[in-house]
């Protein structure tokens, strides 16, 4: 595997998520507009879900770019993408757990700290954690019941 591939993937995925998080705060309607949008999706209270999404997107994006706590960043990505797929972006998204499987690469903080976890078991755990977190969130706001009835 090309040693620079994980770096390129991390920077592409991480910067995309950073941009999404920043847009929720500083774009268009700002945080109030994002909160209103979440309310419209049935994720109440919107102000809380908007803030949780911003923290998750900015945090996971930064961790992914740095290659720090890569499995945790991958789990956050999965949670965000599953939530997005089940609420608003049904036809969009991708599965960055592949990057957790590959590992963050040698140009990462995880590698420097000797904590570069990778492989199929780590990817499965990260994916499961993200899925459980997303489904727990959506169940808590009644989003899954509404989708099942509709």
CSV table of N, CA, C and O in Angstrom, one decimal, residues 17 20 31 64 68 70 81 89 98 104 124 130 136 143:
chain,number,residue,atom,x,y,z
A,17,UNK,N,-15.5,16.9,6.3
A,17,UNK,CA,-16.3,17.0,7.5
A,17,UNK,C,-16.1,18.3,8.2
A,17,UNK,O,-17.1,18.9,8.8
A,20,UNK,N,-18.3,20.8,6.5
A,20,UNK,CA,-19.7,20.7,6.8
A,20,UNK,C,-20.0,21.2,8.2
A,20,UNK,O,-21.0,21.9,8.4
A,31,UNK,N,-25.8,28.9,13.1
A,31,UNK,CA,-26.3,27.9,14.0
A,31,UNK,C,-27.8,27.9,14.2
A,31,UNK,O,-28.5,26.8,14.3
A,64,UNK,N,-9.5,13.1,12.2
A,64,UNK,CA,-9.2,12.4,10.9
A,64,UNK,C,-8.0,13.1,10.2
A,64,UNK,O,-7.1,12.4,9.7
A,68,UNK,N,-5.3,11.2,14.4
A,68,UNK,CA,-5.3,11.0,15.9
A,68,UNK,C,-6.6,10.3,16.3
A,68,UNK,O,-7.7,10.8,15.9
A,70,UNK,N,-7.8,7.6,15.3
A,70,UNK,CA,-8.5,7.3,14.1
A,70,UNK,C,-9.7,6.4,14.2
A,70,UNK,O,-10.7,6.7,13.5
A,81,UNK,N,-22.8,9.7,9.2
A,81,UNK,CA,-23.3,9.3,7.9
A,81,UNK,C,-24.6,8.5,8.0
A,81,UNK,O,-25.5,8.6,7.2
A,89,UNK,N,-30.2,12.7,3.9
A,89,UNK,CA,-29.3,12.5,2.8
A,89,UNK,C,-29.3,11.0,2.4
A,89,UNK,O,-28.3,10.3,2.3
A,98,UNK,N,-13.4,2.1,5.9
A,98,UNK,CA,-12.3,1.5,5.1
A,98,UNK,C,-10.9,2.2,5.5
A,98,UNK,O,-9.9,1.4,5.6
A,104,UNK,N,-4.2,4.8,9.8
A,104,UNK,CA,-4.0,6.2,9.5
A,104,UNK,C,-2.7,6.5,8.7
A,104,UNK,O,-2.5,7.5,8.2
A,124,UNK,N,-14.5,-3.0,12.2
A,124,UNK,CA,-15.8,-3.5,12.6
A,124,UNK,C,-16.3,-2.9,13.9
A,124,UNK,O,-17.5,-2.5,14.0
A,130,UNK,N,-20.3,3.5,15.7
A,130,UNK,CA,-21.0,4.6,14.9
A,130,UNK,C,-22.4,4.2,14.7
A,130,UNK,O,-23.3,5.1,14.8
A,136,UNK,N,-29.1,4.9,18.4
A,136,UNK,CA,-29.5,5.4,19.7
A,136,UNK,C,-30.0,6.8,19.7
A,136,UNK,O,-31.1,7.1,20.3
A,143,UNK,N,-37.2,9.3,15.6
A,143,UNK,CA,-37.0,9.4,14.2
A,143,UNK,C,-37.2,8.1,13.5
A,143,UNK,O,-37.8,8.0,12.5
